[in-house]
N, CA and C of each residue as an Amber inpcrd file, in Angstrom:
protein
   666
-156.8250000-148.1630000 162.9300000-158.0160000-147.6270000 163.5500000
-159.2150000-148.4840000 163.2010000-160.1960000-148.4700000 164.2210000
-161.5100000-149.2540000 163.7650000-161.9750000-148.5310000 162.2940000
-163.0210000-149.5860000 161.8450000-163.6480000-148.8860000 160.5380000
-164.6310000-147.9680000 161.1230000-164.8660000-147.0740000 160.5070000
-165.9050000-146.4300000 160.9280000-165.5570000-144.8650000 161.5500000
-164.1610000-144.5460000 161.8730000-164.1040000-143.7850000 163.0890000
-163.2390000-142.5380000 162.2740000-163.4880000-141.4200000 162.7510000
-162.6630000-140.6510000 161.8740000-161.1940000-140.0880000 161.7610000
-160.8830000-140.3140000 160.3760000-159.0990000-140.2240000 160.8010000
-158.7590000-138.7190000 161.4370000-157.6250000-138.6210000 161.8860000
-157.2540000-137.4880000 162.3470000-155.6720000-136.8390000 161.7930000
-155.9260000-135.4540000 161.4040000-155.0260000-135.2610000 160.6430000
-153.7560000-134.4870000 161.9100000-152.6630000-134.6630000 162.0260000
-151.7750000-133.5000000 163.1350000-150.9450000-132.9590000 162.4060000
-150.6700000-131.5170000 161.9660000-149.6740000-130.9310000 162.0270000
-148.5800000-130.4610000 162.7010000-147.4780000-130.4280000 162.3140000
-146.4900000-129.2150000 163.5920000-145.8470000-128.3500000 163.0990000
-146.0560000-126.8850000 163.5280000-145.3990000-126.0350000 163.3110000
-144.0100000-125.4310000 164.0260000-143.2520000-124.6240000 163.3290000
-142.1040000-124.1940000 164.2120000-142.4310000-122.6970000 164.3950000
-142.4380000-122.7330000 165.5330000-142.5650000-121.2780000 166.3910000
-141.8780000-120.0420000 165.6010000-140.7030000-120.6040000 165.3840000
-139.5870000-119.4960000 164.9330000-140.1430000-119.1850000 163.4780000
-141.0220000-120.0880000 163.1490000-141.3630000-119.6060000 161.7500000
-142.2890000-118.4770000 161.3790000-143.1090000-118.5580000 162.2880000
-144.5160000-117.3650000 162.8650000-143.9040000-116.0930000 162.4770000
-144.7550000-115.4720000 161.6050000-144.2440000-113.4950000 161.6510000
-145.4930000-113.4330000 160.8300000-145.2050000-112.0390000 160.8560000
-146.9870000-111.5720000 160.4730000-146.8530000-111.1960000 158.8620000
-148.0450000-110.8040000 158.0070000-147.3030000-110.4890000 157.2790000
-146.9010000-109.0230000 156.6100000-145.8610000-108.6990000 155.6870000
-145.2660000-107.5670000 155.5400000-146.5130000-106.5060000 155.4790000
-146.2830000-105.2510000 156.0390000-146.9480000-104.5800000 156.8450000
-147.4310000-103.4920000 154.7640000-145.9550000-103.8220000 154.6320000
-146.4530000-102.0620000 152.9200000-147.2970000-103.5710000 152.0390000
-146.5980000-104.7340000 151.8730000-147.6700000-105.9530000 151.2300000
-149.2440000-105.4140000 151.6530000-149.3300000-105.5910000 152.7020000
-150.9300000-105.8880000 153.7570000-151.6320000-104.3610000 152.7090000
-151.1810000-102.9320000 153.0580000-151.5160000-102.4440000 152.6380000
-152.1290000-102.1040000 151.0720000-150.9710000-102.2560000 150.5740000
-151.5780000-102.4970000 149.1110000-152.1270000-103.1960000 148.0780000
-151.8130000-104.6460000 148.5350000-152.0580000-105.7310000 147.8410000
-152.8460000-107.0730000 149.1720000-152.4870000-106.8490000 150.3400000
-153.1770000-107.7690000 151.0510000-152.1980000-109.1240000 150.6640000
-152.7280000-109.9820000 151.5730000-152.4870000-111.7520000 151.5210000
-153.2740000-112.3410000 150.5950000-152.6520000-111.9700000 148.8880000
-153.6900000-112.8160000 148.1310000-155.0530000-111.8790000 148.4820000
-154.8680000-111.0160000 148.0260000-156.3060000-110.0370000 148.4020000
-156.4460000-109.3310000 149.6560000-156.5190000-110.6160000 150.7590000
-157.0830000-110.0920000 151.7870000-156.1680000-109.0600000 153.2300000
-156.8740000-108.3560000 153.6660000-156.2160000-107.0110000 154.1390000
-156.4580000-107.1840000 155.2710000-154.9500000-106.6760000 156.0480000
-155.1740000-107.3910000 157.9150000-153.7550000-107.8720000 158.1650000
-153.4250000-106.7030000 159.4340000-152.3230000-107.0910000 159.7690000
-152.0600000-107.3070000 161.0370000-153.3240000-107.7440000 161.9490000
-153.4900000-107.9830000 163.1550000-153.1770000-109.2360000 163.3840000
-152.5810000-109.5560000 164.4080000-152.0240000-110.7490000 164.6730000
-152.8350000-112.1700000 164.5470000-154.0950000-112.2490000 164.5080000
-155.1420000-112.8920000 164.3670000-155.0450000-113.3920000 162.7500000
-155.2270000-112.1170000 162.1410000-154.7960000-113.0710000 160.7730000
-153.7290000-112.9120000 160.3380000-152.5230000-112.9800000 160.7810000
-151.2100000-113.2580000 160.4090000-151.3570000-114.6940000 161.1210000
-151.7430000-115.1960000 161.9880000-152.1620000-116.4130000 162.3070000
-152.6480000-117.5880000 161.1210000-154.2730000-116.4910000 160.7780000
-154.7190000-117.3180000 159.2050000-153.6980000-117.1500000 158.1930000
-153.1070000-116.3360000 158.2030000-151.9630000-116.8790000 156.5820000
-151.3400000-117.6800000 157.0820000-150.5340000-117.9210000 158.0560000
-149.5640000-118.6520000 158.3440000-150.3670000-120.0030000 158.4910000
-151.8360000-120.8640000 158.6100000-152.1280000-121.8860000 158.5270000
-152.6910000-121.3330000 156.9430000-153.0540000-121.1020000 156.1180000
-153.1150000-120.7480000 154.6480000-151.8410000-121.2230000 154.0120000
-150.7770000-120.8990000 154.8650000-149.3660000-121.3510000 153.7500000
-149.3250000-122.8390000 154.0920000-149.6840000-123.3440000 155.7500000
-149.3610000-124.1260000 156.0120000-150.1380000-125.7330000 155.2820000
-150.9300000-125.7830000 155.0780000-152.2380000-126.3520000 154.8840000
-152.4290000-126.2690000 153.0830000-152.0830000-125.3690000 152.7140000
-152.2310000-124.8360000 151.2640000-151.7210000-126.5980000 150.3710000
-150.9410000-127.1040000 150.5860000-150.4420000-128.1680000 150.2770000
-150.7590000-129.7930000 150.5130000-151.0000000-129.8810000 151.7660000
-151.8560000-131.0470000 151.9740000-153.2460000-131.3240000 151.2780000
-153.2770000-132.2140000 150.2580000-154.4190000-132.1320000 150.1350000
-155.6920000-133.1510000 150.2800000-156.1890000-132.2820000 151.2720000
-157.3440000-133.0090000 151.9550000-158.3810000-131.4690000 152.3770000
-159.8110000-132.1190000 153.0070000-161.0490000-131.0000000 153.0390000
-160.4070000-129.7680000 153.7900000-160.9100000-128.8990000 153.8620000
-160.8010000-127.4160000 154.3160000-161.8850000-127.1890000 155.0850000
-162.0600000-127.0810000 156.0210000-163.6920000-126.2460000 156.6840000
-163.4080000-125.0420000 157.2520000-163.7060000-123.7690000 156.8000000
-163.3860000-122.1620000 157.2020000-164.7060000-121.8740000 157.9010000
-164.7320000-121.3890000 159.3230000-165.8340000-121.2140000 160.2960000
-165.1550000-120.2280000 160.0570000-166.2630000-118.6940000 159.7100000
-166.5460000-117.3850000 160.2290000-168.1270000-116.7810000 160.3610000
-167.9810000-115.6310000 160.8960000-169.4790000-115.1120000 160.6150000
-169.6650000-114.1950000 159.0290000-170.8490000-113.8050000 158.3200000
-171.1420000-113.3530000 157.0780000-170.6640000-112.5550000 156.8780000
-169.7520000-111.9020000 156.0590000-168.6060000-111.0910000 155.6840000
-167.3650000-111.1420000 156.2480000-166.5340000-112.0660000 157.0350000
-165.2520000-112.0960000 157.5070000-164.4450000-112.4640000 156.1100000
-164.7260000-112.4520000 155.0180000-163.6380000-113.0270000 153.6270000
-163.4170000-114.9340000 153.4660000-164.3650000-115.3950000 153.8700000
-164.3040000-116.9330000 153.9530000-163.8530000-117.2440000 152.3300000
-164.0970000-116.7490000 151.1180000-164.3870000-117.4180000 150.0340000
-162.4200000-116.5810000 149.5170000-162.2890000-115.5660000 150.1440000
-161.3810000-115.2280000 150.1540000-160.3090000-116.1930000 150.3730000
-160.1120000-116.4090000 151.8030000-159.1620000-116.9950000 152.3840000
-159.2580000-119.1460000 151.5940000-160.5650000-119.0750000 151.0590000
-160.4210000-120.4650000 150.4110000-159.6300000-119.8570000 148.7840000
-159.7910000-118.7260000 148.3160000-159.1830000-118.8840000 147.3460000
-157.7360000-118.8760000 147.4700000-157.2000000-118.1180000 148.3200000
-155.6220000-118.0240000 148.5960000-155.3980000-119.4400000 148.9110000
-155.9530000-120.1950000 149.9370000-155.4330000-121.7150000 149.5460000
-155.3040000-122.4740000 148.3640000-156.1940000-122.4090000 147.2280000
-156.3280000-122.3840000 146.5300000-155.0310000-122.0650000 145.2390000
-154.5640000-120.8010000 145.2660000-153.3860000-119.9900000 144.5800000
-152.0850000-120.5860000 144.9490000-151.9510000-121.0480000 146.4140000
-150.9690000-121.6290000 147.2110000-150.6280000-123.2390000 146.6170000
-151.8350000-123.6890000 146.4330000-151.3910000-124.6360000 146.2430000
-151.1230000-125.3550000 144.6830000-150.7170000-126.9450000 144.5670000
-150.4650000-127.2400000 143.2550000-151.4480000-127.5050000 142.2600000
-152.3660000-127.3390000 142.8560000-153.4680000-127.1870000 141.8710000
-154.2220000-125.6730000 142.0670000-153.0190000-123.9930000 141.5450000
-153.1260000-123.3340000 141.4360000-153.6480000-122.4000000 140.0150000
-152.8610000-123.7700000 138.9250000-153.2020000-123.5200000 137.6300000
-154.4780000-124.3660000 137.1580000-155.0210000-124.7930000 137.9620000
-156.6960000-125.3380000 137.7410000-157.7240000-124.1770000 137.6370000
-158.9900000-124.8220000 137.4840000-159.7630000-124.0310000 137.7300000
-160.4860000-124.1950000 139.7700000-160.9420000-122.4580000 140.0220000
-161.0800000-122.6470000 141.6990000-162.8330000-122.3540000 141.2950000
-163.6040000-123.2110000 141.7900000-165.1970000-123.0440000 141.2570000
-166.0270000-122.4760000 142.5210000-166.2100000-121.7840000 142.8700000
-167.4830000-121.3370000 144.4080000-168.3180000-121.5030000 143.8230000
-169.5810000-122.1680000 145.5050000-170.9650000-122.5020000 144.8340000
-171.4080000-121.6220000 145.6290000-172.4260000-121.0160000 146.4160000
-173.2820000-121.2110000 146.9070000-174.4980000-122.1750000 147.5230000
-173.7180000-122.6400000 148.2440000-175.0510000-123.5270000 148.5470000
-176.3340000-123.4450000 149.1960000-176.1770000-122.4440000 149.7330000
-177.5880000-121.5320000 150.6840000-178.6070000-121.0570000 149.4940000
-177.9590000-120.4330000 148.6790000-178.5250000-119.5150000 147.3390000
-179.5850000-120.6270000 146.6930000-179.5980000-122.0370000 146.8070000
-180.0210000-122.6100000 146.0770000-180.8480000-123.9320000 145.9800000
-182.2870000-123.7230000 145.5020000-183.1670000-124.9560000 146.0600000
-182.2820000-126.2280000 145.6460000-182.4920000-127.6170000 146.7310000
-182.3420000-128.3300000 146.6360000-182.0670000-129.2160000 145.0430000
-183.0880000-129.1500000 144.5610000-183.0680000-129.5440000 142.9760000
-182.0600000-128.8830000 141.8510000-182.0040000-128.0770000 142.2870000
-181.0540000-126.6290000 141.5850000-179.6520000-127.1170000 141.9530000
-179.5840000-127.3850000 143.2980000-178.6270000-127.3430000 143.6310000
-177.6490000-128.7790000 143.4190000-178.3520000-129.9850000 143.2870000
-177.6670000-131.2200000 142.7190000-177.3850000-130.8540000 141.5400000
-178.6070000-130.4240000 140.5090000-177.7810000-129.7780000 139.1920000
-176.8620000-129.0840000 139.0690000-176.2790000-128.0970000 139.4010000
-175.1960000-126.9880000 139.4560000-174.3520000-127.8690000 140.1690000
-174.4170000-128.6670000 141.0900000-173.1270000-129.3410000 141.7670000
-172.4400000-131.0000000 140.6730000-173.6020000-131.2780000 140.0880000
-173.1620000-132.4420000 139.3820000-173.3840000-132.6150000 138.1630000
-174.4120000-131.6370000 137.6140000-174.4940000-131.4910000 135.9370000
-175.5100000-132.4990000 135.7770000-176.2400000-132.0580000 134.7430000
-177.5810000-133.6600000 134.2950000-177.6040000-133.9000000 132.9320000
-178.0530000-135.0250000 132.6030000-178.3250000-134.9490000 131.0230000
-179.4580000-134.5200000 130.6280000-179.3990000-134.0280000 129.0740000
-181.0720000-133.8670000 128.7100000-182.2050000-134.7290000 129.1200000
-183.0350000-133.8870000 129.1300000-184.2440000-134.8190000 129.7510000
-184.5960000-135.7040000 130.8940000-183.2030000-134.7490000 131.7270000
-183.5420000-135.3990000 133.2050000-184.7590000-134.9350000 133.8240000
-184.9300000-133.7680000 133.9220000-186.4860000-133.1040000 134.1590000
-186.7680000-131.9820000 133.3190000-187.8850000-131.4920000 133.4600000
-188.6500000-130.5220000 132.5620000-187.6630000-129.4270000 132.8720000
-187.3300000-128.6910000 131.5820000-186.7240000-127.4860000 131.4470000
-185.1620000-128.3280000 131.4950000-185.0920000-129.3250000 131.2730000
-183.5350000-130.0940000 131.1570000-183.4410000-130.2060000 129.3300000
-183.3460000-129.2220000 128.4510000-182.9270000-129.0200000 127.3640000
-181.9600000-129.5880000 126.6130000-180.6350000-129.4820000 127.3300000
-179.1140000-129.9330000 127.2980000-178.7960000-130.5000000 128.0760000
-177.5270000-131.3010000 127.7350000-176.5250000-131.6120000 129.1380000
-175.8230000-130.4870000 129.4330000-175.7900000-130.5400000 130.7110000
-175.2880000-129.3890000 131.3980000-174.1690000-130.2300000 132.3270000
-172.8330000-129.4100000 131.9160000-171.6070000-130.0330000 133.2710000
-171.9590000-129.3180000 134.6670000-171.5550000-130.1230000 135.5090000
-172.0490000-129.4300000 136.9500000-170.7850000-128.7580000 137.2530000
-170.9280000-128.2080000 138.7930000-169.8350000-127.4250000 139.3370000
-168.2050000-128.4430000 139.5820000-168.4700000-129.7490000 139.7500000
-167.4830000-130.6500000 140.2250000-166.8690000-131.2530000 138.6910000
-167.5160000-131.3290000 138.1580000-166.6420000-131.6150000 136.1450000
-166.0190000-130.2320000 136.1210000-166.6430000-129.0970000 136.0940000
-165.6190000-127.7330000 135.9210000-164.0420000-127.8790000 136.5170000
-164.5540000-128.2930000 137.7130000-163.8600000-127.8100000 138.7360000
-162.5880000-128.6410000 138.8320000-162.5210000-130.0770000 137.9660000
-161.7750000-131.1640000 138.3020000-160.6290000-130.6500000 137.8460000
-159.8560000-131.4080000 138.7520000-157.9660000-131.0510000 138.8000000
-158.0220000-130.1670000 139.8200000-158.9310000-129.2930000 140.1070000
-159.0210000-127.7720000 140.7270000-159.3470000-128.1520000 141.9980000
-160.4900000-126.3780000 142.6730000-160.6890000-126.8630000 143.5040000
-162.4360000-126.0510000 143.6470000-163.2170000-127.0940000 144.5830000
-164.4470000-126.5390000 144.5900000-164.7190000-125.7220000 146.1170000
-165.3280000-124.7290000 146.0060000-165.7740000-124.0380000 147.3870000
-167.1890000-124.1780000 147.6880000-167.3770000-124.8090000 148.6010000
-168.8570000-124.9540000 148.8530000-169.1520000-123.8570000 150.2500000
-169.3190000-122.1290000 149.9480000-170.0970000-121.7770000 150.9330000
-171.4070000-122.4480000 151.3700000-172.0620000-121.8310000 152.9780000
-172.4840000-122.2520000 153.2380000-173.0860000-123.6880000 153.4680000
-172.2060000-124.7160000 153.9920000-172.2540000-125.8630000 153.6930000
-173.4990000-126.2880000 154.6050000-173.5910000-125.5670000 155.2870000
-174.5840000-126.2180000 156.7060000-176.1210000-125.8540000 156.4540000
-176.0830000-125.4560000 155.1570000-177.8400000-125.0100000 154.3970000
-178.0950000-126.5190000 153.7570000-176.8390000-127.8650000 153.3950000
-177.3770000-128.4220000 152.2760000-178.7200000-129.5210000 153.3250000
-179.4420000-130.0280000 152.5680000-180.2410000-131.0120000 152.8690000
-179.7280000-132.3420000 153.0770000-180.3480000-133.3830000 154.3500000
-180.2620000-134.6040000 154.6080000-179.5220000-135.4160000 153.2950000
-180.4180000-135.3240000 152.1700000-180.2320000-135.8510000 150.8290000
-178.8480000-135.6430000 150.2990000-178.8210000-133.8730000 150.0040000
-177.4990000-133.8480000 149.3530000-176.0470000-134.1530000 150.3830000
-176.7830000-134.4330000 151.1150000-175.1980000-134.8080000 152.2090000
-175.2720000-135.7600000 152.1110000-175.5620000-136.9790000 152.0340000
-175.4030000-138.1550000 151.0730000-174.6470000-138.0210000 150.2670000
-175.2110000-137.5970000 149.0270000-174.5900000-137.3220000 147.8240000
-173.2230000-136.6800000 147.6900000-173.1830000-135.7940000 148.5960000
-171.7720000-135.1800000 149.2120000-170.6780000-136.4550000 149.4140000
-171.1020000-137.1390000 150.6850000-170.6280000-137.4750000 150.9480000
-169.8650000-138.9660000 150.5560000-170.8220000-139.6620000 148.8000000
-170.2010000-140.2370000 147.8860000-169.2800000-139.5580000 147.5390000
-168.7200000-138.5060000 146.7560000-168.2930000-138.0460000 146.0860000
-166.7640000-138.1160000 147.2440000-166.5920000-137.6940000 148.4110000
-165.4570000-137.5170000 149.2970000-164.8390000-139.4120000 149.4360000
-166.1370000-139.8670000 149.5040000-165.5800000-141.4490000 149.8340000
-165.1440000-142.2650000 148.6920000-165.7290000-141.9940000 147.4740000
-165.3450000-142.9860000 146.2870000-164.6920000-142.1050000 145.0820000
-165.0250000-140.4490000 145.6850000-164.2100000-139.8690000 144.5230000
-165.0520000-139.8380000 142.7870000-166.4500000-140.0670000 142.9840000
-167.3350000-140.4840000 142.0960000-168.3560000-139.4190000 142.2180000
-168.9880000-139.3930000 141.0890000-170.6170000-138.9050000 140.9660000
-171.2380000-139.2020000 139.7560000-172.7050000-138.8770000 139.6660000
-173.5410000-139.4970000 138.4970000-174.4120000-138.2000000 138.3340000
-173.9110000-137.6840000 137.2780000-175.1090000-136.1270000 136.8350000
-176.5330000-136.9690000 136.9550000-177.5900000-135.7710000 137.3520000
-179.1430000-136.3140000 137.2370000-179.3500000-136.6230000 136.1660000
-180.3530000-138.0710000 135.8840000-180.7920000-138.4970000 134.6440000
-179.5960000-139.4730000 134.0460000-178.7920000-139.4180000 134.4210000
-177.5490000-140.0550000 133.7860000-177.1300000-141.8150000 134.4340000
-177.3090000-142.6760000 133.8110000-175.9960000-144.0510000 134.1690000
-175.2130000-144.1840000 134.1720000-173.8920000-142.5990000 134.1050000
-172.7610000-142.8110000 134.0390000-172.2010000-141.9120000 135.0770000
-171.3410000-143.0250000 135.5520000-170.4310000-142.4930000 137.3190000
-169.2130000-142.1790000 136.3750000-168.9050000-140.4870000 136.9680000
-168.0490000-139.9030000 137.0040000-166.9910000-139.8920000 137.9680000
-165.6590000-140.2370000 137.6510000-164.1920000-139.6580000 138.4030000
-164.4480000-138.2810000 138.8620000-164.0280000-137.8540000 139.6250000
-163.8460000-136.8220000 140.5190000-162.1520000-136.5960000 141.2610000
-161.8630000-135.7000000 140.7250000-160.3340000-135.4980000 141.4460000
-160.3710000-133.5930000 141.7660000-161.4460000-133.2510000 142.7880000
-161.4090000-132.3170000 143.0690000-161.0010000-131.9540000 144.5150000
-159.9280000-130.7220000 144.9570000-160.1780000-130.7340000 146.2820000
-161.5830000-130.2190000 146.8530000-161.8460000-129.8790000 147.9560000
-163.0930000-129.3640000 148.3330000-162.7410000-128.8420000 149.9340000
-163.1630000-127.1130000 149.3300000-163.0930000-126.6200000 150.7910000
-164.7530000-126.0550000 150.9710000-164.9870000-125.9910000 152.0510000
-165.7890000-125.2950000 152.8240000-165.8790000-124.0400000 153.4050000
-167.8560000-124.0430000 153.8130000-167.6450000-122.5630000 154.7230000
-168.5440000-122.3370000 155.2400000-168.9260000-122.2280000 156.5620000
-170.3410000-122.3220000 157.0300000-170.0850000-120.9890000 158.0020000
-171.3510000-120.4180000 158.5310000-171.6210000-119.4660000 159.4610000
-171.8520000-120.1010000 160.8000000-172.6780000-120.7980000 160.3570000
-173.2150000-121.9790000 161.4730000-172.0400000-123.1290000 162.2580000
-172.7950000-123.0950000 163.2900000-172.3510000-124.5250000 164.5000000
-172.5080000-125.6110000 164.0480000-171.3710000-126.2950000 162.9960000
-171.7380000-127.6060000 162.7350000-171.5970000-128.1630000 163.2050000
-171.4580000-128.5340000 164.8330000-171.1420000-129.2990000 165.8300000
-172.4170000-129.3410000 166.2640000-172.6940000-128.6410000 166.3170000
-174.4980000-128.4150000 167.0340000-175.3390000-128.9090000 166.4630000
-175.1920000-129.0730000 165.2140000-176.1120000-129.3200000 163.9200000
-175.6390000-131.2230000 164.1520000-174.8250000-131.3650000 163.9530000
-174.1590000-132.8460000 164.0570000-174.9220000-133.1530000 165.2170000
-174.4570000-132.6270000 166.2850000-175.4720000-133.1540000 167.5850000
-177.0860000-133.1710000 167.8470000-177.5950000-132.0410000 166.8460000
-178.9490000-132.2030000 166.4950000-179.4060000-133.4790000 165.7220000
-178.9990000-133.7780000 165.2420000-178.8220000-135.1920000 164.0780000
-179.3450000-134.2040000 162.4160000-179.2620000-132.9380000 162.4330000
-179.1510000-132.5680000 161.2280000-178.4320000-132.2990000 160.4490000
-177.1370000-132.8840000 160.4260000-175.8130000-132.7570000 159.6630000
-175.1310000-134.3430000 159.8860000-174.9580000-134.7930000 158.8710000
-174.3090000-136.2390000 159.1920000-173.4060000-136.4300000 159.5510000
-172.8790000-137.0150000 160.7190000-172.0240000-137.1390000 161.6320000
-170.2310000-137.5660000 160.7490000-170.7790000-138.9610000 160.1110000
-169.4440000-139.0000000 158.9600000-168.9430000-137.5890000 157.8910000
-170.1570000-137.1370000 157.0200000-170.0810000-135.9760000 156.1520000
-169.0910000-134.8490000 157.6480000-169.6410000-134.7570000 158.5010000
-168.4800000-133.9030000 159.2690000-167.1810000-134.2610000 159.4640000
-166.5740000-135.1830000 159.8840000-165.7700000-135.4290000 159.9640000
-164.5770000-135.5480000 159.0800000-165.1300000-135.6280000 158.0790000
-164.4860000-135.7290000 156.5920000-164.0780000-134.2930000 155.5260000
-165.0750000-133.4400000 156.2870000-164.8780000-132.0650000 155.7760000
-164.4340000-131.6470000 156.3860000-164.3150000-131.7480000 157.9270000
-163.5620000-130.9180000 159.4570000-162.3160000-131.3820000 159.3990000
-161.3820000-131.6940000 158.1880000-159.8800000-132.6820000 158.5040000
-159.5520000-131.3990000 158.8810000-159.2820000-130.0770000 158.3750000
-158.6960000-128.9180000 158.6590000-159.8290000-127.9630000 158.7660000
-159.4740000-127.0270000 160.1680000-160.4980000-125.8880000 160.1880000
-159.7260000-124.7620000 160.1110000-159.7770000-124.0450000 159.8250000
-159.4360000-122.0400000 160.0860000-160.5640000-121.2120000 160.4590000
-160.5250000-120.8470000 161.1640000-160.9620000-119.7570000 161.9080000
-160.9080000-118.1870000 161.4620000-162.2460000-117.7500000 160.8820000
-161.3400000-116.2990000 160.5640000-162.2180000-115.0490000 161.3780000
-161.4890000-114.3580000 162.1650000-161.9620000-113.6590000 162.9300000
-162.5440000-112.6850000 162.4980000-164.3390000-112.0020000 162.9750000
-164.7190000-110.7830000 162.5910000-163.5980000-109.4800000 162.7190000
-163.9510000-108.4920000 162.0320000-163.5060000-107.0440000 161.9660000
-163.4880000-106.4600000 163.3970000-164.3630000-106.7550000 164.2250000
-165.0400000-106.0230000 165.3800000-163.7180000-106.5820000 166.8220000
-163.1040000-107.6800000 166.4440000-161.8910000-108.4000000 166.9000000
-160.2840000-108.3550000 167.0300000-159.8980000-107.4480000 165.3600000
-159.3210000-106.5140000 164.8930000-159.4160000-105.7980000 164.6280000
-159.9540000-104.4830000 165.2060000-160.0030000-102.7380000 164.7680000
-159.2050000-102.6560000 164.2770000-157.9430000-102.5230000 164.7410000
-156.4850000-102.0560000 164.0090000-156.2240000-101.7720000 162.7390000
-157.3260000-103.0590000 162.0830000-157.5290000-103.1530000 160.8650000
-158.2450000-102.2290000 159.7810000-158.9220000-101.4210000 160.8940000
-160.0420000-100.6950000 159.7910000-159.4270000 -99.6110000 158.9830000
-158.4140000 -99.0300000 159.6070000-157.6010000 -97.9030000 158.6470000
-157.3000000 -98.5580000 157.9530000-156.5490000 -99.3930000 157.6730000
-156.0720000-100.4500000 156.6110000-156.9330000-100.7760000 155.1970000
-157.9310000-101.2330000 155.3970000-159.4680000-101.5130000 155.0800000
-159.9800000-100.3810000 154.4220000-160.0480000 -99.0740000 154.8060000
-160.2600000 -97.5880000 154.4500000-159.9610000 -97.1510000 153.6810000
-158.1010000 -97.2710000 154.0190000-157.6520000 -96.9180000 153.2180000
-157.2890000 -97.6460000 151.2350000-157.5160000 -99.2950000 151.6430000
-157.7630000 -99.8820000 150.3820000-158.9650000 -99.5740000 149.6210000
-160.1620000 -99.3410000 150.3070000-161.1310000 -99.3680000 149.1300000
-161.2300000 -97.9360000 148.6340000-160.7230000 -96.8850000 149.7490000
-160.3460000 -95.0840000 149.2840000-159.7660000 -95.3630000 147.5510000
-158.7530000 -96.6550000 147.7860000-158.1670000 -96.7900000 146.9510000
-158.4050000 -97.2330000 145.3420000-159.2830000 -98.1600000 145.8950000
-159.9870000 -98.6600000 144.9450000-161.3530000 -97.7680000 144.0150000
């Protein structure tokens, strides 16, 4: 392929393999938590098992409360880096400045109120895997910085001269149209492509009713 252009990942599945999942499971314990036995997400487990193993980016498009951080942790459990640590950030939650710190750690006296070295979210997280909700809040800047870390596998805490190894996977999770955003020129066109190797889809509640007795009856439970 030319340089520059983005790779493309293909899977194939076998038809005959598709079934939903066990109906007394769903009820009591869910898929790895999550509860739903509508064909829609017997769909998402079945790319959850599928995908759980390859490892490369994750991008989970839903709207605010469909279980996004959920369905990244069951990939997560699935896969061989199950006995790691699984780190969620928030990235919406958090000013810009805040937010390179918590993602990469700084040394003392990188800025005022920098006391200690502090490890960021991606040293925790190494071997493991990191969840970056809301990915489509970060700034011009930190998508840069992002997007070292996917290409060289590197980072440098604030204040620091020393580039860090990185061997983390990294899934995603946005609410937002990052296609739209890409086409706005406010999301970097490479940084997408590189996080979009795999998408899942997880459908609102309002899509699967079926589900809500289900749902009812777990948290009755709880």
């Amino acid at each position: 392929r030319k340089p520059g252009t983005p790779s493309i990942l293909v899977t194939f599945r076998d038809p005959n393999n598709l079934h939903p999942v066990d109906n007394a499971q769903s009820v009591n314990k869910g898929f790895y938590g999550i509860i739903g036995t509508h064909p829609s997400m017997a769909n998402v487990y079945n790319n959850i098992r599928e995908i759980a193993n390859i490892n490369v980016p994750v991008m989970i498009q839903g709207e605010s409360g469909t279980g996004k951080e959920m369905v990244a942790n069951a990939i997560h459990k699935l896969s061989s880096r199950a006995d790691e640590p699984f780190v969620p950030v928030n990235c919406g939650a958090l000013p810009e400045g805040i937010l390179e710190s918590e993602l990469f750690g700084h040394v003392k006296g990188a800025f005022t109120g920098a006391y200690r070295d502090k490890r960021g979210r991606f040293e925790l997280a190494e071997k493991g895997t990191i969840f970056l909700d809301e990915i489509g809040e970060i700034s011009q800047q930190m998508q840069v910085k992002l997007l070292r870390v996917l290409q060289e596998k590197q980072f440098v805490p604030a204040g620091s001269e020393t580039t860090q190894n990185s061997d983390v996977r990294i899934i995603c999770a946005t609410n937002k149209n990052l296609k739209l955003l890409r086409d706005q020129g406010e999301f970097r066109e490479d940084l997408y492509y590189r996080l979009k190797v795999i998408e899942i889809e997880v459908p609102p509640l309002r899509h699967r009713q079926d589900d809500i007795p289900l749902l009812a009856k777990h948290f009755i439970k709880r």
